[in-house]
Amino acid sequence: MPDILPPDCVGLVKPQSHKFTTPLALDCGSTLPNYEMVYETYGTLNKNHSNAVLICHALSSDHHAAGYYSMQDKKPGWWETCIGPGKPIDTNRFFVVSPNNLGGCKGSTGPNTINPETSKPYGPDFPIVTVRDWVKSQARLGDVLGISQWAALVGGSLGGMQALQWAIDYPKHLRYCVVIAAAPKLTAQNIAFNEVARQAILSDPEFHAGHYYQHDTLPHRGLMLARMLGHITYLSEAAMRKKFGRELREGKINFGFDVEFQVESYLRHQGTSFVDRFDANTYLLMTKALDYFDPASDYNNNLSAALASVLAKFLVISFTSDWRFSPARSREIVKALLDKKKQVTYAEIKAHEGHDAFLMPIPKFLQTFRAYMQQIEI
Amino acid sequence: MPDILPPDCVGLVKPQSHKFTTPLALDCGSTLPNYEMVYETYGTLNKNHSNAVLICHALSSDHHAAGYYSMQDKKPGWWETCIGPGKPIDTNRFFVVSPNNLGGCKGSTGPNTINPETSKPYGPDFPIVTVRDWVKSQARLGDVLGISQWAALVGGSLGGMQALQWAIDYPKHLRYCVVIAAAPKLTAQNIAFNEVARQAILSDPEFHAGHYYQHDTLPHRGLMLARMLGHITYLSEAAMRKKFGRELREGKINFGFDVEFQVESYLRHQGTSFVDRFDANTYLLMTKALDYFDPASDYNNNLSAALASVLAKFLVISFTSDWRFSPARSREIVKALLDKKKQVTYAEIKAHEGHDAFLMPIPKFLQTFRAYMQQIEI
C-alpha cells in the first residue's frame, strides 16, 4: 500500500461494466444470449476517438491492469510497470481500455456468474471460448465506447495472441499491434503442461464435475497444483537459480516432506494464494483457449497467408530466457509478417526473468516499448 | 513379445535376492535393522572377479535392466539397448549386477514391503534414503557377491549420480565410472518439478498420509499427475514436436475436456499405466534422494574438492536436447575432474530425444559407450 500514489500511477480506479443483450455466437457452436463485460479505463478519450489502446490480458489475469482500488490496496494492477503517465502506455496521451475476458472470474460473464436460465452459476456449462470469441466480444465493447479504430492493440502472452487475432479479424480497426512474449500457436510441450494442469483440476474430488459452487467447496488441491506448475514455466531456470538456488528454508535438511528448499516454499505460497483469487473453471477455459489458438490453421497452416490481410504495424517483443514462448516463436510471427511485406519492429530483450519478464520493470524492455508507443500518432 | 530371442539379448532372466541382517545406518539418522535386496545378474563372473559391472537405476526403474522373464513378456528390461552380448555393456565380457534400490517397490525392502516390527507395510514409516545410503547398500551387495572391486560403475540420470557417489565414497572399489545424463546436483527448477509431483501425491485424498495400503486403495490421481509431469521433462520440446506436433486425435477440435491432442493421449496413457506398476511412497522417496544429492555440499560447495580423492577413470555422456540435466551440468562434473587432473572422457551426443535419450538406441551414443567399455581391461 503506497502512502502517496507516485506521479506515474494512474491513481485510484474503478471498474465499469456493460451488459450486452445482442447474442454472441461462439466458435464452439453455442451462443451466449446476453453477457456482461467489466473493464477499466485510464486516461481520456480524445475528441477524434483516435487515442484508444486496448489491453488484452493473459491466462490468470483480469481487467485491473493499472492503479489502485483504494489506498489500502497492497498491490496495483498487474501491468503497473507499463501503464501510467509517462510510462510506455502513456495515459497522458492514450485512453486505455482493459476488459476482463468472457469466461473470466472477475466480473465478466463466466463460469462463476449466474446463468439467467438456471439461476445457478454457469459452472461447467459455460461454453468453451476461443481467442477469436474474445476478440469479437472486445470489438463490441469498442463499439459501445465509440471506438471505431484503436490506436493500438497490446497484449503479453495469451494477451499477445488476442492482439494478433485482432489484426487478422479486424484489420481496419487497429493501427498498431503490440505482441509481447507470445507465439503463433502452442507447441506440443505447451499443450502438455496445460493438460497436466487441467488433469490436476479435473481429477480433484472436490471439482464435482465443475459444480463445486453448489457443494460449497472448490478444487483447491488441483488448482494449487496447476498454479505451481504454471509458475515453473513462467520463470527461467536462471531466474529460479538466482532467486532460490538450493537455499534451505531452515538451513538444514530435515529428511521429511515439509518445505525444505526455498523454491518449494515459494511454489506452495503461489499455489495456495492463487486458490483464493481464481476460479478453477475459468482456469480450464483459459488453457483451452491457449491450446486452440492457431490462426494459421484456417490458412492451410500457413501463418504468412493468415497475416496477408493485416493492415496494422507491428511491434513484436520477446525475452531471451523465456522458454514458455521462446524468441524463436516470436520470430515465426515476424517472419510471416515480413513474408507479406508488413511493417514490423522486432525486439529480442536480453533478460533472465523468463516468460514473466513482460510483467517486470526491465529497463531495455520499457525503453523499447515506450519509444514505439511514443511514435504512434493520435 | 519376441518369437525368438535375438542373439544380442541376455535371454530369459530371473531375479535373485539377498537378506542382509547387519543393520544399516542411514543418512537420515534411522537404522534399518535388516533388509532385503533383489537384483539380477547377466554374464559370468570371471575367476579373478575383475569383470563385474554394477548398474545403478534411475527414478522409476528397477533391477530388471535386460532380458525377459518369460517368452510372454511384452517388453525386455529397461536398458536392453545397452546390456547384452556385443552391446555396450557386453555380457560376453562383463558380469553385470543390477540391483533394485532400497526404498524401491519391486522387491528390495521399501515402503510396500512388510515392516517386521509391525507386520504391516512400512508405508510412510520407511526412512528417507539418500544416494549415499544406496551406495553403501550396493557396496554390501558387492561384498556378498565376492566383488571387492568393480570393473565399472554405470548409471544414467539418478543412476549416474549413484555412480559418481561411488567414486567418491569407495575410490578403491571401482576402476571406471560411467555417468550418463546426470548432474552434480539438482537446480531449483529440478527441485520445483519434483515438489509439484510430490504435492500431487501428498494432496491426493487417497494417499491417507502414506497408509493407503491399509485402505485398500492408492493415490492414483496424484501418481498419475506426477508421472505425466515427469514425462514432459524426460522429452525435449523437439522430441514432443516430432512425436505429436499439434495432431488431433479425432482430426478435429471437440471443444471439451476429453483427449483432443495426441500429446494429451500419450501423457494420460503414461500416467495411468504407471499407477499400475509403481508405488507412490517409493516415488516420493526417489524424488527426495534426487533433491538431496549434492556431494559438493560436504566440501564447502566445491565439486572439485569432492572429487579430489576419486581414483576411477570417468566417461561422462550428455545429450544436446536434455533439458532436465543439460550438457552444461555434465560439463560441471568434467570440469571438476579435470581440476583435479583426473582421467575423464566426455561425449556430448547430438540427439533430439531429450533426457530419455540414455534409454534409446542412438547410434552415436551406443558406439561411444561400447568403444569405452571395450577398452576396459578385465
mmCIF file of N, CA and C in Angstrom, chain B residues 281-373:
data_model
loop_
_atom_site.group_PDB
_atom_site.id
_atom_site.type_symbol
_atom_site.label_atom_id
_atom_site.label_comp_id
_atom_site.label_asym_id
_atom_site.label_seq_id
_atom_site.Cartn_x
_atom_site.Cartn_y
_atom_site.Cartn_z
ATOM 1 N N ASN B 281 4.666 -44.145 -2.481
ATOM 2 C CA ASN B 281 5.647 -43.822 -1.431
ATOM 3 C C ASN B 281 7.077 -43.930 -1.965
ATOM 4 N N THR B 282 7.314 -44.917 -2.817
ATOM 5 C CA THR B 282 8.640 -45.033 -3.437
ATOM 6 C C THR B 282 8.935 -43.822 -4.303
ATOM 7 N N TYR B 283 7.931 -43.378 -5.050
ATOM 8 C CA TYR B 283 8.141 -42.203 -5.907
ATOM 9 C C TYR B 283 8.549 -40.998 -5.075
ATOM 10 N N LEU B 284 7.882 -40.832 -3.943
ATOM 11 C CA LEU B 284 8.231 -39.722 -3.051
ATOM 12 C C LEU B 284 9.680 -39.829 -2.583
ATOM 13 N N LEU B 285 10.071 -41.040 -2.167
ATOM 14 C CA LEU B 285 11.435 -41.240 -1.670
ATOM 15 C C LEU B 285 12.484 -40.957 -2.745
ATOM 16 N N MET B 286 12.218 -41.428 -3.950
ATOM 17 C CA MET B 286 13.191 -41.271 -5.036
ATOM 18 C C MET B 286 13.394 -39.785 -5.362
ATOM 19 N N THR B 287 12.285 -39.017 -5.351
ATOM 20 C CA THR B 287 12.438 -37.592 -5.663
ATOM 21 C C THR B 287 13.234 -36.881 -4.565
ATOM 22 N N LYS B 288 13.071 -37.342 -3.336
ATOM 23 C CA LYS B 288 13.837 -36.734 -2.236
ATOM 24 C C LYS B 288 15.323 -37.067 -2.368
ATOM 25 N N ALA B 289 15.629 -38.302 -2.752
ATOM 26 C CA ALA B 289 17.035 -38.678 -2.950
ATOM 27 C C ALA B 289 17.660 -37.788 -4.027
ATOM 28 N N LEU B 290 16.879 -37.495 -5.066
ATOM 29 C CA LEU B 290 17.354 -36.591 -6.116
ATOM 30 C C LEU B 290 17.627 -35.190 -5.549
ATOM 31 N N ASP B 291 16.649 -34.655 -4.845
ATOM 32 C CA ASP B 291 16.780 -33.287 -4.309
ATOM 33 C C ASP B 291 18.004 -33.156 -3.410
ATOM 34 N N TYR B 292 18.214 -34.165 -2.569
ATOM 35 C CA TYR B 292 19.284 -34.083 -1.567
ATOM 36 C C TYR B 292 20.670 -34.301 -2.156
ATOM 37 N N PHE B 293 20.750 -34.982 -3.301
ATOM 38 C CA PHE B 293 22.064 -35.325 -3.857
ATOM 39 C C PHE B 293 22.884 -34.066 -4.104
ATOM 40 N N ASP B 294 24.020 -33.982 -3.498
ATOM 41 C CA ASP B 294 24.872 -32.800 -3.633
ATOM 42 C C ASP B 294 26.231 -33.092 -2.988
ATOM 43 N N PRO B 295 27.024 -33.953 -3.626
ATOM 44 C CA PRO B 295 28.273 -34.389 -2.990
ATOM 45 C C PRO B 295 29.208 -33.227 -2.643
ATOM 46 N N ALA B 296 29.077 -32.105 -3.343
ATOM 47 C CA ALA B 296 29.962 -30.969 -3.046
ATOM 48 C C ALA B 296 29.614 -30.304 -1.716
ATOM 49 N N SER B 297 28.396 -30.556 -1.218
ATOM 50 C CA SER B 297 27.966 -29.830 -0.014
ATOM 51 C C SER B 297 28.851 -30.131 1.199
ATOM 52 N N ASP B 298 29.461 -31.310 1.216
ATOM 53 C CA ASP B 298 30.380 -31.626 2.321
ATOM 54 C C ASP B 298 31.759 -31.004 2.114
ATOM 55 N N TYR B 299 31.962 -30.378 0.970
ATOM 56 C CA TYR B 299 33.268 -29.803 0.639
ATOM 57 C C TYR B 299 33.121 -28.319 0.332
ATOM 58 N N ASN B 300 32.356 -27.638 1.168
ATOM 59 C CA ASN B 300 32.204 -26.197 1.017
ATOM 60 C C ASN B 300 31.673 -25.826 -0.379
ATOM 61 N N ASN B 301 30.788 -26.676 -0.884
ATOM 62 C CA ASN B 301 30.197 -26.487 -2.221
ATOM 63 C C ASN B 301 31.230 -26.454 -3.342
ATOM 64 N N ASN B 302 32.329 -27.130 -3.114
ATOM 65 C CA ASN B 302 33.388 -27.194 -4.123
ATOM 66 C C ASN B 302 33.427 -28.609 -4.698
ATOM 67 N N LEU B 303 32.880 -28.766 -5.900
ATOM 68 C CA LEU B 303 32.784 -30.095 -6.500
ATOM 69 C C LEU B 303 34.171 -30.680 -6.787
ATOM 70 N N SER B 304 35.084 -29.815 -7.196
ATOM 71 C CA SER B 304 36.448 -30.291 -7.458
ATOM 72 C C SER B 304 37.026 -30.929 -6.198
ATOM 73 N N ALA B 305 36.838 -30.274 -5.066
ATOM 74 C CA ALA B 305 37.331 -30.827 -3.798
ATOM 75 C C ALA B 305 36.663 -32.161 -3.495
ATOM 76 N N ALA B 306 35.361 -32.249 -3.786
ATOM 77 C CA ALA B 306 34.639 -33.503 -3.519
ATOM 78 C C ALA B 306 35.210 -34.649 -4.339
ATOM 79 N N LEU B 307 35.748 -34.308 -5.513
ATOM 80 C CA LEU B 307 36.251 -35.347 -6.411
ATOM 81 C C LEU B 307 37.771 -35.538 -6.301
ATOM 82 N N ALA B 308 38.394 -34.858 -5.354
ATOM 83 C CA ALA B 308 39.863 -34.891 -5.243
ATOM 84 C C ALA B 308 40.403 -36.302 -5.033
ATOM 85 N N SER B 309 39.652 -37.126 -4.300
ATOM 86 C CA SER B 309 40.174 -38.450 -3.938
ATOM 87 C C SER B 309 39.714 -39.580 -4.852
ATOM 88 N N VAL B 310 38.938 -39.270 -5.886
ATOM 89 C CA VAL B 310 38.475 -40.366 -6.741
ATOM 90 C C VAL B 310 39.661 -40.964 -7.485
ATOM 91 N N LEU B 311 39.589 -42.268 -7.725
ATOM 92 C CA LEU B 311 40.657 -42.964 -8.442
ATOM 93 C C LEU B 311 40.169 -43.498 -9.787
ATOM 94 N N ALA B 312 38.870 -43.642 -9.932
ATOM 95 C CA ALA B 312 38.322 -44.212 -11.166
ATOM 96 C C ALA B 312 38.572 -43.289 -12.354
ATOM 97 N N LYS B 313 38.633 -43.905 -13.524
ATOM 98 C CA LYS B 313 38.622 -43.153 -14.772
ATOM 99 C C LYS B 313 37.162 -42.949 -15.171
ATOM 100 N N PHE B 314 36.874 -41.801 -15.727
ATOM 101 C CA PHE B 314 35.470 -41.450 -15.982
ATOM 102 C C PHE B 314 35.126 -41.375 -17.469
ATOM 103 N N LEU B 315 33.910 -41.837 -17.759
ATOM 104 C CA LEU B 315 33.244 -41.486 -19.009
ATOM 105 C C LEU B 315 31.992 -40.705 -18.626
ATOM 106 N N VAL B 316 31.874 -39.497 -19.112
ATOM 107 C CA VAL B 316 30.687 -38.670 -18.870
ATOM 108 C C VAL B 316 30.007 -38.437 -20.212
ATOM 109 N N ILE B 317 28.709 -38.724 -20.264
ATOM 110 C CA ILE B 317 27.961 -38.563 -21.517
ATOM 111 C C ILE B 317 26.742 -37.680 -21.260
ATOM 112 N N SER B 318 26.512 -36.743 -22.171
ATOM 113 C CA SER B 318 25.289 -35.933 -22.098
ATOM 114 C C SER B 318 24.639 -35.894 -23.474
ATOM 115 N N PHE B 319 23.420 -35.415 -23.516
ATOM 116 C CA PHE B 319 22.670 -35.344 -24.772
ATOM 117 C C PHE B 319 22.220 -33.901 -25.020
ATOM 118 N N THR B 320 22.432 -33.430 -26.234
ATOM 119 C CA THR B 320 22.240 -31.991 -26.516
ATOM 120 C C THR B 320 20.846 -31.481 -26.154
ATOM 121 N N SER B 321 19.807 -32.280 -26.347
ATOM 122 C CA SER B 321 18.438 -31.784 -26.128
ATOM 123 C C SER B 321 17.904 -32.109 -24.733
ATOM 124 N N ASP B 322 18.751 -32.623 -23.861
ATOM 125 C CA ASP B 322 18.327 -32.954 -22.492
ATOM 126 C C ASP B 322 18.209 -31.661 -21.696
ATOM 127 N N TRP B 323 17.008 -31.257 -21.347
ATOM 128 C CA TRP B 323 16.860 -30.012 -20.575
ATOM 129 C C TRP B 323 16.600 -30.308 -19.100
ATOM 130 N N ARG B 324 16.431 -31.594 -18.770
ATOM 131 C CA ARG B 324 16.332 -31.960 -17.350
ATOM 132 C C ARG B 324 17.724 -31.875 -16.718
ATOM 133 N N PHE B 325 18.686 -32.608 -17.308
ATOM 134 C CA PHE B 325 20.092 -32.487 -16.895
ATOM 135 C C PHE B 325 20.901 -32.176 -18.155
ATOM 136 N N SER B 326 21.032 -30.916 -18.421
ATOM 137 C CA SER B 326 21.603 -30.465 -19.691
ATOM 138 C C SER B 326 23.097 -30.765 -19.777
ATOM 139 N N PRO B 327 23.660 -30.732 -20.978
ATOM 140 C CA PRO B 327 25.105 -30.916 -21.149
ATOM 141 C C PRO B 327 25.920 -30.016 -20.221
ATOM 142 N N ALA B 328 25.455 -28.808 -19.985
ATOM 143 C CA ALA B 328 26.201 -27.896 -19.098
ATOM 144 C C ALA B 328 26.403 -28.520 -17.717
ATOM 145 N N ARG B 329 25.427 -29.297 -17.255
ATOM 146 C CA ARG B 329 25.538 -29.940 -15.945
ATOM 147 C C ARG B 329 26.589 -31.051 -15.964
ATOM 148 N N SER B 330 26.623 -31.808 -17.068
ATOM 149 C CA SER B 330 27.666 -32.839 -17.196
ATOM 150 C C SER B 330 29.035 -32.196 -17.256
ATOM 151 N N ARG B 331 29.116 -31.051 -17.929
ATOM 152 C CA ARG B 331 30.410 -30.373 -18.038
ATOM 153 C C ARG B 331 30.902 -29.866 -16.681
ATOM 154 N N GLU B 332 29.978 -29.607 -15.765
ATOM 155 C CA GLU B 332 30.411 -29.249 -14.399
ATOM 156 C C GLU B 332 31.201 -30.407 -13.781
ATOM 157 N N ILE B 333 30.718 -31.622 -14.014
ATOM 158 C CA ILE B 333 31.415 -32.809 -13.479
ATOM 159 C C ILE B 333 32.784 -32.946 -14.150
ATOM 160 N N VAL B 334 32.779 -32.798 -15.476
ATOM 161 C CA VAL B 334 34.022 -32.931 -16.238
ATOM 162 C C VAL B 334 35.045 -31.894 -15.771
ATOM 163 N N LYS B 335 34.590 -30.671 -15.610
ATOM 164 C CA LYS B 335 35.490 -29.598 -15.187
ATOM 165 C C LYS B 335 36.095 -29.911 -13.815
ATOM 166 N N ALA B 336 35.260 -30.360 -12.892
ATOM 167 C CA ALA B 336 35.743 -30.659 -11.537
ATOM 168 C C ALA B 336 36.768 -31.787 -11.569
ATOM 169 N N LEU B 337 36.546 -32.790 -12.420
ATOM 170 C CA LEU B 337 37.503 -33.897 -12.539
ATOM 171 C C LEU B 337 38.822 -33.394 -13.127
ATOM 172 N N LEU B 338 38.709 -32.552 -14.154
ATOM 173 C CA LEU B 338 39.933 -32.021 -14.788
ATOM 174 C C LEU B 338 40.704 -31.122 -13.818
ATOM 175 N N ASP B 339 39.956 -30.357 -13.015
ATOM 176 C CA ASP B 339 40.607 -29.511 -11.994
ATOM 177 C C ASP B 339 41.567 -30.335 -11.137
ATOM 178 N N LYS B 340 41.175 -31.570 -10.885
ATOM 179 C CA LYS B 340 41.977 -32.436 -10.021
ATOM 180 C C LYS B 340 42.808 -33.428 -10.844
ATOM 181 N N LYS B 341 42.958 -33.116 -12.128
ATOM 182 C CA LYS B 341 43.789 -33.915 -13.021
ATOM 183 C C LYS B 341 43.370 -35.384 -13.082
ATOM 184 N N LYS B 342 42.067 -35.619 -13.015
ATOM 185 C CA LYS B 342 41.559 -36.980 -13.151
ATOM 186 C C LYS B 342 41.376 -37.303 -14.632
ATOM 187 N N GLN B 343 41.362 -38.599 -14.931
ATOM 188 C CA GLN B 343 41.205 -39.006 -16.319
ATOM 189 C C GLN B 343 39.719 -39.053 -16.668
ATOM 190 N N VAL B 344 39.315 -38.261 -17.634
ATOM 191 C CA VAL B 344 37.889 -38.234 -17.980
ATOM 192 C C VAL B 344 37.709 -38.083 -19.489
ATOM 193 N N THR B 345 36.789 -38.890 -20.018
ATOM 194 C CA THR B 345 36.367 -38.778 -21.416
ATOM 195 C C THR B 345 34.971 -38.196 -21.403
ATOM 196 N N TYR B 346 34.751 -37.182 -22.219
ATOM 197 C CA TYR B 346 33.422 -36.564 -22.245
ATOM 198 C C TYR B 346 32.839 -36.627 -23.647
ATOM 199 N N ALA B 347 31.604 -37.095 -23.751
ATOM 200 C CA ALA B 347 30.919 -37.149 -25.045
ATOM 201 C C ALA B 347 29.588 -36.423 -24.943
ATOM 202 N N GLU B 348 29.407 -35.424 -25.780
ATOM 203 C CA GLU B 348 28.132 -34.712 -25.847
ATOM 204 C C GLU B 348 27.443 -35.196 -27.116
ATOM 205 N N ILE B 349 26.426 -36.012 -26.941
ATOM 206 C CA ILE B 349 25.797 -36.677 -28.080
ATOM 207 C C ILE B 349 24.675 -35.818 -28.645
ATOM 208 N N LYS B 350 24.727 -35.568 -29.937
ATOM 209 C CA LYS B 350 23.668 -34.812 -30.601
ATOM 210 C C LYS B 350 22.439 -35.712 -30.704
ATOM 211 N N ALA B 351 21.387 -35.337 -30.060
ATOM 212 C CA ALA B 351 20.179 -36.174 -30.055
ATOM 213 C C ALA B 351 18.986 -35.286 -29.758
ATOM 214 N N HIS B 352 17.859 -35.560 -30.385
ATOM 215 C CA HIS B 352 16.685 -34.704 -30.140
ATOM 216 C C HIS B 352 15.754 -35.312 -29.095
ATOM 217 N N GLU B 353 16.120 -36.489 -28.554
ATOM 218 C CA GLU B 353 15.203 -37.233 -27.686
ATOM 219 C C GLU B 353 15.080 -36.704 -26.265
ATOM 220 N N GLY B 354 15.899 -35.714 -25.891
ATOM 221 C CA GLY B 354 15.810 -35.186 -24.532
ATOM 222 C C GLY B 354 16.467 -36.111 -23.522
ATOM 223 N N HIS B 355 16.019 -36.005 -22.268
ATOM 224 C CA HIS B 355 16.629 -36.782 -21.187
ATOM 225 C C HIS B 355 16.520 -38.291 -21.435
ATOM 226 N N ASP B 356 15.416 -38.701 -22.012
ATOM 227 C CA ASP B 356 15.191 -40.126 -22.284
ATOM 228 C C ASP B 356 16.202 -40.719 -23.260
ATOM 229 N N ALA B 357 17.007 -39.902 -23.877
ATOM 230 C CA ALA B 357 17.968 -40.383 -24.880
ATOM 231 C C ALA B 357 18.844 -41.508 -24.336
ATOM 232 N N PHE B 358 19.121 -41.481 -23.035
ATOM 233 C CA PHE B 358 20.025 -42.513 -22.495
ATOM 234 C C PHE B 358 19.403 -43.904 -22.525
ATOM 235 N N LEU B 359 18.104 -43.966 -22.772
ATOM 236 C CA LEU B 359 17.417 -45.263 -22.881
ATOM 237 C C LEU B 359 17.202 -45.672 -24.334
ATOM 238 N N MET B 360 17.609 -44.831 -25.259
ATOM 239 C CA MET B 360 17.253 -45.022 -26.671
ATOM 240 C C MET B 360 18.419 -45.574 -27.482
ATOM 241 N N PRO B 361 18.097 -46.276 -28.564
ATOM 242 C CA PRO B 361 19.156 -46.819 -29.425
ATOM 243 C C PRO B 361 19.716 -45.764 -30.368
ATOM 244 N N ILE B 362 20.415 -44.808 -29.816
ATOM 245 C CA ILE B 362 21.000 -43.732 -30.624
ATOM 246 C C ILE B 362 22.409 -44.159 -31.029
ATOM 247 N N PRO B 363 22.634 -44.375 -32.340
ATOM 248 C CA PRO B 363 23.891 -44.989 -32.797
ATOM 249 C C PRO B 363 25.149 -44.349 -32.205
ATOM 250 N N LYS B 364 25.243 -43.040 -32.286
ATOM 251 C CA LYS B 364 26.453 -42.357 -31.796
ATOM 252 C C LYS B 364 26.664 -42.609 -30.298
ATOM 253 N N PHE B 365 25.604 -42.647 -29.561
ATOM 254 C CA PHE B 365 25.673 -42.923 -28.121
ATOM 255 C C PHE B 365 26.167 -44.346 -27.884
ATOM 256 N N LEU B 366 25.536 -45.298 -28.550
ATOM 257 C CA LEU B 366 25.896 -46.699 -28.342
ATOM 258 C C LEU B 366 27.341 -46.964 -28.779
ATOM 259 N N GLN B 367 27.738 -46.361 -29.898
ATOM 260 C CA GLN B 367 29.123 -46.545 -30.380
ATOM 261 C C GLN B 367 30.137 -46.020 -29.370
ATOM 262 N N THR B 368 29.875 -44.828 -28.871
ATOM 263 C CA THR B 368 30.788 -44.204 -27.905
ATOM 264 C C THR B 368 30.877 -45.045 -26.638
ATOM 265 N N PHE B 369 29.732 -45.425 -26.143
ATOM 266 C CA PHE B 369 29.609 -46.201 -24.913
ATOM 267 C C PHE B 369 30.329 -47.552 -25.088
ATOM 268 N N ARG B 370 30.086 -48.215 -26.222
ATOM 269 C CA ARG B 370 30.684 -49.518 -26.494
ATOM 270 C C ARG B 370 32.207 -49.411 -26.573
ATOM 271 N N ALA B 371 32.664 -48.407 -27.328
ATOM 272 C CA ALA B 371 34.114 -48.239 -27.504
ATOM 273 C C ALA B 371 34.795 -48.038 -26.156
ATOM 274 N N TYR B 372 34.161 -47.275 -25.300
ATOM 275 C CA TYR B 372 34.759 -47.013 -23.985
ATOM 276 C C TYR B 372 34.801 -48.291 -23.148
ATOM 277 N N MET B 373 33.699 -49.021 -23.143
ATOM 278 C CA MET B 373 33.627 -50.236 -22.318
ATOM 279 C C MET B 373 34.595 -51.302 -22.837
#
